[in-house]
mmCIF file of C-alpha atoms and ligand atoms in Angstrom:
data_model
loop_
_atom_site.group_PDB
_atom_site.id
_atom_site.type_symbol
_atom_site.label_atom_id
_atom_site.label_comp_id
_atom_site.label_asym_id
_atom_site.label_seq_id
_atom_site.Cartn_x
_atom_site.Cartn_y
_atom_site.Cartn_z
ATOM 1 C CA UNK F 1 7.602 2.434 19.548
ATOM 2 C CA UNK F 2 3.956 1.709 19.609
ATOM 3 C CA UNK F 3 1.187 -0.150 17.728
ATOM 4 C CA UNK F 4 -1.486 2.299 16.928
ATOM 5 C CA UNK F 5 -5.140 2.103 15.764
ATOM 6 C CA UNK F 6 -5.696 1.551 12.109
ATOM 7 C CA UNK F 7 -8.512 3.748 10.767
ATOM 8 C CA UNK F 8 -11.331 1.958 8.808
ATOM 9 C CA UNK F 9 -13.071 2.895 5.649
ATOM 10 C CA UNK F 10 -15.685 5.399 6.454
ATOM 11 C CA UNK F 11 -13.405 7.567 8.418
ATOM 12 C CA UNK F 12 -12.994 10.841 6.518
ATOM 13 C CA UNK F 13 -9.278 11.055 7.401
ATOM 14 C CA UNK F 14 -8.721 8.310 4.895
ATOM 15 C CA UNK F 15 -10.075 10.479 2.106
ATOM 16 C CA UNK F 16 -7.496 13.431 2.467
ATOM 17 C CA UNK F 17 -4.705 14.222 0.223
ATOM 18 C CA UNK F 18 -1.714 13.870 2.386
ATOM 19 C CA UNK F 19 0.740 16.726 3.043
ATOM 20 C CA UNK F 20 4.329 16.439 1.779
ATOM 21 C CA UNK F 21 7.076 15.920 4.401
ATOM 22 C CA UNK F 22 9.433 18.899 4.537
ATOM 23 C CA UNK F 23 11.897 18.010 7.206
ATOM 24 C CA UNK F 24 13.856 14.728 7.066
ATOM 25 C CA UNK F 25 15.860 12.975 9.798
ATOM 26 C CA UNK F 26 13.752 14.541 12.598
ATOM 27 C CA UNK F 27 12.742 12.668 15.832
ATOM 28 C CA UNK F 28 9.076 13.173 14.870
ATOM 29 C CA UNK F 29 9.569 11.521 11.597
ATOM 30 C CA UNK F 30 11.521 8.592 13.022
ATOM 31 C CA UNK F 31 8.851 8.138 15.736
ATOM 32 C CA UNK F 32 6.156 8.089 13.009
ATOM 33 C CA UNK F 33 7.963 5.471 10.879
ATOM 34 C CA UNK F 34 8.698 3.329 13.996
ATOM 35 C CA UNK F 35 4.883 3.349 14.720
ATOM 36 C CA UNK F 36 4.043 2.620 11.077
ATOM 37 C CA UNK F 37 6.440 -0.392 11.031
ATOM 38 C CA UNK F 38 5.100 -1.694 14.503
ATOM 39 C CA UNK F 39 1.508 -1.259 13.505
ATOM 40 C CA UNK F 40 2.058 -2.970 10.144
ATOM 41 C CA UNK F 41 3.884 -5.891 11.654
ATOM 42 C CA UNK F 42 1.214 -6.316 14.390
ATOM 43 C CA UNK F 43 -1.342 -6.574 11.662
ATOM 44 C CA UNK F 44 0.728 -8.635 9.438
ATOM 45 C CA UNK F 45 0.312 -6.225 6.630
ATOM 46 C CA UNK F 46 2.117 -5.881 3.303
ATOM 47 C CA UNK F 47 2.169 -2.175 3.699
ATOM 48 C CA UNK F 48 0.742 0.735 5.680
ATOM 49 C CA UNK F 49 0.334 4.461 4.884
ATOM 50 C CA UNK F 50 0.511 7.267 7.452
ATOM 51 C CA UNK F 51 -3.134 8.396 6.725
ATOM 52 C CA UNK F 52 -4.232 4.970 7.951
ATOM 53 C CA UNK F 53 -3.044 5.906 11.371
ATOM 54 C CA UNK F 54 -4.717 9.373 10.965
ATOM 55 C CA UNK F 55 -1.427 11.108 10.263
ATOM 56 C CA UNK F 56 -1.782 13.589 7.327
ATOM 57 C CA UNK F 57 1.699 13.101 5.914
ATOM 58 C CA UNK F 58 3.057 11.554 2.599
ATOM 59 C CA UNK F 59 4.740 8.471 4.147
ATOM 60 C CA UNK F 60 4.306 4.749 3.408
ATOM 61 C CA UNK F 61 6.046 1.631 4.561
ATOM 62 C CA UNK F 62 5.798 -1.685 2.739
ATOM 63 C CA UNK F 63 7.560 -4.849 2.106
ATOM 64 C CA UNK F 64 8.083 -8.344 3.495
ATOM 65 C CA UNK F 65 10.047 -11.581 3.036
ATOM 66 C CA UNK F 66 6.967 -13.724 3.170
ATOM 67 C CA UNK F 67 3.440 -12.438 3.688
ATOM 68 C CA UNK F 68 0.994 -14.346 5.781
ATOM 69 C CA UNK F 69 -1.800 -12.393 4.248
ATOM 70 C CA UNK F 70 -0.575 -12.963 0.706
ATOM 71 C CA UNK F 71 1.290 -16.308 0.966
ATOM 72 C CA UNK F 72 1.725 -16.758 -2.835
ATOM 73 C CA UNK F 73 3.252 -13.243 -3.240
ATOM 74 C CA UNK F 74 7.019 -12.912 -3.998
ATOM 75 C CA UNK F 75 9.152 -10.948 -1.554
ATOM 76 C CA UNK F 76 8.988 -7.150 -1.710
ATOM 77 C CA UNK F 77 11.942 -5.082 -0.401
ATOM 78 C CA UNK F 78 11.277 -3.543 3.007
ATOM 79 C CA UNK F 79 11.027 0.088 2.280
ATOM 80 C CA UNK F 80 10.094 3.436 3.784
ATOM 81 C CA UNK F 81 8.922 5.759 0.999
ATOM 82 C CA UNK F 82 8.300 9.477 1.550
ATOM 83 C CA UNK F 83 6.824 11.997 -0.868
ATOM 84 C CA UNK F 84 6.515 9.229 -3.515
ATOM 85 C CA UNK F 85 5.843 9.716 -7.261
ATOM 86 C CA UNK F 86 4.745 6.914 -9.464
ATOM 87 C CA UNK F 87 5.258 6.770 -13.172
ATOM 88 C CA UNK F 88 3.716 3.980 -15.317
ATOM 89 C CA UNK F 89 6.223 2.373 -17.584
ATOM 90 C CA UNK F 90 5.509 0.588 -20.930
ATOM 91 C CA UNK F 91 6.126 -3.006 -21.562
ATOM 92 C CA UNK F 92 8.666 -4.440 -24.074
ATOM 93 C CA UNK F 93 6.017 -3.769 -26.832
ATOM 94 C CA UNK F 94 5.947 -0.163 -25.866
ATOM 95 C CA UNK F 95 2.409 -0.385 -24.387
ATOM 96 C CA UNK F 96 1.142 0.524 -20.874
ATOM 97 C CA UNK F 97 -0.125 -2.521 -19.536
ATOM 98 C CA UNK F 98 -2.550 -3.317 -16.679
ATOM 99 C CA UNK F 99 -2.816 -6.341 -14.555
ATOM 100 C CA UNK F 100 -5.670 -7.517 -12.505
ATOM 101 C CA UNK F 101 -5.017 -8.935 -8.981
ATOM 102 C CA UNK F 102 -6.505 -9.526 -5.637
ATOM 103 C CA UNK F 103 -6.010 -6.903 -2.941
ATOM 104 C CA UNK F 104 -6.995 -6.407 0.659
ATOM 105 C CA UNK F 105 -6.403 -3.419 3.003
ATOM 106 C CA UNK F 106 -6.048 -3.172 6.717
ATOM 107 C CA UNK F 107 -8.500 -0.224 6.573
ATOM 108 C CA UNK F 108 -11.106 -2.511 4.809
ATOM 109 C CA UNK F 109 -10.958 -5.632 7.051
ATOM 110 C CA UNK F 110 -12.395 -8.960 6.076
ATOM 111 C CA UNK F 111 -12.659 -8.170 2.335
ATOM 112 C CA UNK F 112 -10.668 -8.712 -0.824
ATOM 113 C CA UNK F 113 -11.330 -7.397 -4.360
ATOM 114 C CA UNK F 114 -9.745 -7.571 -7.798
ATOM 115 C CA UNK F 115 -8.159 -4.320 -8.744
ATOM 116 C CA UNK F 116 -6.342 -3.304 -11.994
ATOM 117 C CA UNK F 117 -2.944 -1.702 -11.529
ATOM 118 C CA UNK F 118 -0.082 -0.657 -13.956
ATOM 119 C CA UNK F 119 1.983 -3.827 -14.515
ATOM 120 C CA UNK F 120 5.183 -1.867 -14.477
ATOM 121 C CA UNK F 121 6.132 1.449 -12.775
ATOM 122 C CA UNK F 122 8.907 3.541 -11.712
ATOM 123 C CA UNK F 123 8.623 5.018 -8.239
ATOM 124 C CA UNK F 124 10.643 7.825 -6.733
ATOM 125 C CA UNK F 125 10.727 9.514 -3.386
ATOM 126 C CA UNK F 126 12.913 9.838 -0.308
ATOM 127 C CA UNK F 127 13.980 7.741 2.649
ATOM 128 C CA UNK F 128 13.797 8.907 6.169
ATOM 129 C CA UNK F 129 17.175 10.667 5.890
ATOM 130 C CA UNK F 130 16.162 12.547 2.741
ATOM 131 C CA UNK F 131 18.125 10.295 0.304
ATOM 132 C CA UNK F 132 16.452 9.697 -2.998
ATOM 133 C CA UNK F 133 14.741 6.353 -3.873
ATOM 134 C CA UNK F 134 14.355 5.537 -7.513
ATOM 135 C CA UNK F 135 13.277 2.135 -8.456
ATOM 136 C CA UNK F 136 11.482 0.101 -11.111
ATOM 137 C CA UNK F 137 8.974 -2.436 -10.031
ATOM 138 C CA UNK F 138 6.561 -4.936 -11.522
ATOM 139 C CA UNK F 139 4.089 -7.495 -10.459
ATOM 140 C CA UNK F 140 3.063 -7.640 -6.821
ATOM 141 C CA UNK F 141 5.848 -5.090 -5.790
ATOM 142 C CA UNK F 142 4.370 -2.668 -8.197
ATOM 143 C CA UNK F 143 0.799 -3.441 -6.940
ATOM 144 C CA UNK F 144 1.749 -2.912 -3.269
ATOM 145 C CA UNK F 145 3.525 0.527 -4.099
ATOM 146 C CA UNK F 146 0.388 1.735 -6.154
ATOM 147 C CA UNK F 147 -2.024 0.510 -3.371
ATOM 148 C CA UNK F 148 -0.027 2.301 -0.491
ATOM 149 C CA UNK F 149 0.498 5.426 -2.525
ATOM 150 C CA UNK F 150 -3.282 5.594 -3.338
ATOM 151 C CA UNK F 151 -3.755 6.087 0.500
ATOM 152 C CA UNK F 152 -1.852 9.361 -0.020
ATOM 153 C CA UNK F 153 -4.534 10.517 -2.372
ATOM 154 C CA UNK F 154 -7.456 9.513 -0.334
ATOM 155 C CA UNK F 155 -8.124 6.441 -2.475
ATOM 156 C CA UNK F 156 -8.992 3.040 -0.999
ATOM 157 C CA UNK F 157 -8.928 -0.001 -3.209
ATOM 158 C CA UNK F 158 -12.661 -0.628 -3.375
ATOM 159 C CA UNK F 159 -12.977 2.696 -5.270
ATOM 160 C CA UNK F 160 -10.904 0.979 -8.073
ATOM 161 C CA UNK F 161 -12.891 -2.248 -8.206
ATOM 162 C CA UNK F 162 -14.427 -2.539 -11.650
ATOM 163 C CA UNK F 163 -16.356 -5.943 -11.319
ATOM 164 C CA UNK F 164 -18.134 -6.285 -7.937
ATOM 165 C CA UNK F 165 -18.595 -9.940 -8.565
ATOM 166 C CA UNK F 166 -14.859 -10.034 -7.759
ATOM 167 C CA UNK F 167 -15.244 -8.504 -4.381
ATOM 168 C CA UNK F 168 -16.031 -10.360 -1.254
ATOM 169 C CA UNK F 169 -15.176 -11.829 2.184
ATOM 170 C CA UNK F 170 -11.726 -13.128 2.506
ATOM 171 C CA UNK F 171 -12.906 -16.097 4.608
ATOM 172 C CA UNK F 172 -15.274 -17.041 1.726
ATOM 173 C CA UNK F 173 -12.877 -16.279 -1.195
ATOM 174 C CA UNK F 174 -9.804 -17.744 0.431
ATOM 175 C CA UNK F 175 -10.867 -20.052 3.161
ATOM 176 C CA UNK F 176 -7.286 -21.563 3.236
ATOM 177 C CA UNK F 177 -5.896 -18.491 4.589
ATOM 178 C CA UNK F 178 -7.454 -19.043 8.067
ATOM 179 C CA UNK F 179 -9.117 -16.756 10.527
ATOM 180 C CA UNK F 180 -5.824 -15.027 11.338
ATOM 181 C CA UNK F 181 -5.727 -13.486 7.866
ATOM 182 C CA UNK F 182 -9.299 -12.545 7.629
ATOM 183 C CA UNK F 183 -8.629 -8.821 7.242
HETATM 184 NI NI1 NI P 1 -4.497 -0.175 2.152
#
């Protein structure tokens, strides 16, 4: 459909709590999802949330076979997730566990930071046809889902950075990624 502009940090539309989708399998919803996918692909992103295109709806897309921006990351299933709910899950010892890992964001170009996320989650929601999605995820998959769903609550990853010594320019932190991935 179309590659749209991605809003950057500082735009108040990134700080809204997104509205739930109430009608599935509509031309408008399919058009929005096509634009999200096209815009994410053009930016080589691991995920994109509707608020990043200025659309106040609870819709995210994510997933890749191989990510140029995160070359060490394992594949994440390509997914459209609507009205998501995330529940942290305990590890085998019965404890809720966090993992620290590097994140970037298409709305925060040129920077990366270390963010703590739940290591293991269950996420539920709906696909574009209104069919339920119910998955358990861990590692980078769980991180991507939590990052994208944060956008639906007006949260950008720098708001979750705890140690600002672990926050900086991608080109300095990861020079091997090259200029194309400096966002
Ligand atoms: Ni983001």
